[in-house]
């Protein structure tokens, strides 16, 4: 039973880490885009 729980926790943590990377990439793109628009004005 504990083996199944460990596997579920690992999968959840893996999905969370992947989501964190996506969030960082999107944030960097958004900040770069805003900076680009400010530099053009």
PDB file of C-alpha atoms in Angstrom:
ATOM      1  CA  UNK A   1       0.000   0.000   0.000  1.00  0.00           C
ATOM      2  CA  UNK A   2       2.780   2.467   0.911  1.00  0.00           C
ATOM      3  CA  UNK A   3       4.482   1.637  -2.410  1.00  0.00           C
ATOM      4  CA  UNK A   4       1.402   2.865  -4.314  1.00  0.00           C
ATOM      5  CA  UNK A   5       1.300   6.065  -2.239  1.00  0.00           C
ATOM      6  CA  UNK A   6       5.004   6.729  -2.926  1.00  0.00           C
ATOM      7  CA  UNK A   7       4.402   6.324  -6.656  1.00  0.00           C
ATOM      8  CA  UNK A   8       1.440   8.775  -6.547  1.00  0.00           C
ATOM      9  CA  UNK A   9       3.465  11.333  -4.531  1.00  0.00           C
ATOM     10  CA  UNK A  10       6.377  11.053  -6.985  1.00  0.00           C
ATOM     11  CA  UNK A  11       4.043  11.580  -9.964  1.00  0.00           C
ATOM     12  CA  UNK A  12       2.425  14.614  -8.310  1.00  0.00           C
ATOM     13  CA  UNK A  13       5.850  16.106  -7.474  1.00  0.00           C
ATOM     14  CA  UNK A  14       7.046  15.481 -11.056  1.00  0.00           C
ATOM     15  CA  UNK A  15       3.970  17.236 -12.480  1.00  0.00           C
ATOM     16  CA  UNK A  16       4.450  20.123 -10.021  1.00  0.00           C
ATOM     17  CA  UNK A  17       8.107  20.534 -11.044  1.00  0.00           C
ATOM     18  CA  UNK A  18       7.148  20.495 -14.742  1.00  0.00           C
ATOM     19  CA  UNK A  19       4.463  23.122 -14.102  1.00  0.00           C
ATOM     20  CA  UNK A  20       7.024  25.241 -12.231  1.00  0.00           C
ATOM     21  CA  UNK A  21       9.376  25.194 -15.250  1.00  0.00           C
ATOM     22  CA  UNK A  22       6.523  26.146 -17.613  1.00  0.00           C
ATOM     23  CA  UNK A  23       5.576  28.996 -15.257  1.00  0.00           C
ATOM     24  CA  UNK A  24       9.178  30.269 -15.219  1.00  0.00           C
ATOM     25  CA  UNK A  25       9.493  30.125 -19.024  1.00  0.00           C
ATOM     26  CA  UNK A  26       6.166  31.932 -19.542  1.00  0.00           C
ATOM     27  CA  UNK A  27       7.156  34.555 -16.934  1.00  0.00           C
ATOM     28  CA  UNK A  28      10.520  35.189 -18.641  1.00  0.00           C
ATOM     29  CA  UNK A  29       8.801  35.567 -22.042  1.00  0.00           C
ATOM     30  CA  UNK A  30       6.173  37.960 -20.611  1.00  0.00           C
ATOM     31  CA  UNK A  31       8.799  40.106 -18.831  1.00  0.00           C
ATOM     32  CA  UNK A  32      10.937  40.170 -21.998  1.00  0.00           C
ATOM     33  CA  UNK A  33       7.915  41.147 -24.112  1.00  0.00           C
ATOM     34  CA  UNK A  34       6.953  43.982 -21.725  1.00  0.00           C
ATOM     35  CA  UNK A  35      10.578  45.180 -21.638  1.00  0.00           C
ATOM     36  CA  UNK A  36      10.662  45.110 -25.449  1.00  0.00           C
ATOM     37  CA  UNK A  37       7.513  47.269 -25.654  1.00  0.00           C
ATOM     38  CA  UNK A  38       8.865  49.744 -23.047  1.00  0.00           C
ATOM     39  CA  UNK A  39      12.164  50.024 -24.985  1.00  0.00           C
ATOM     40  CA  UNK A  40      10.244  50.756 -28.214  1.00  0.00           C
ATOM     41  CA  UNK A  41       8.180  53.589 -26.715  1.00  0.00           C
TER      42      UNK A  41
END
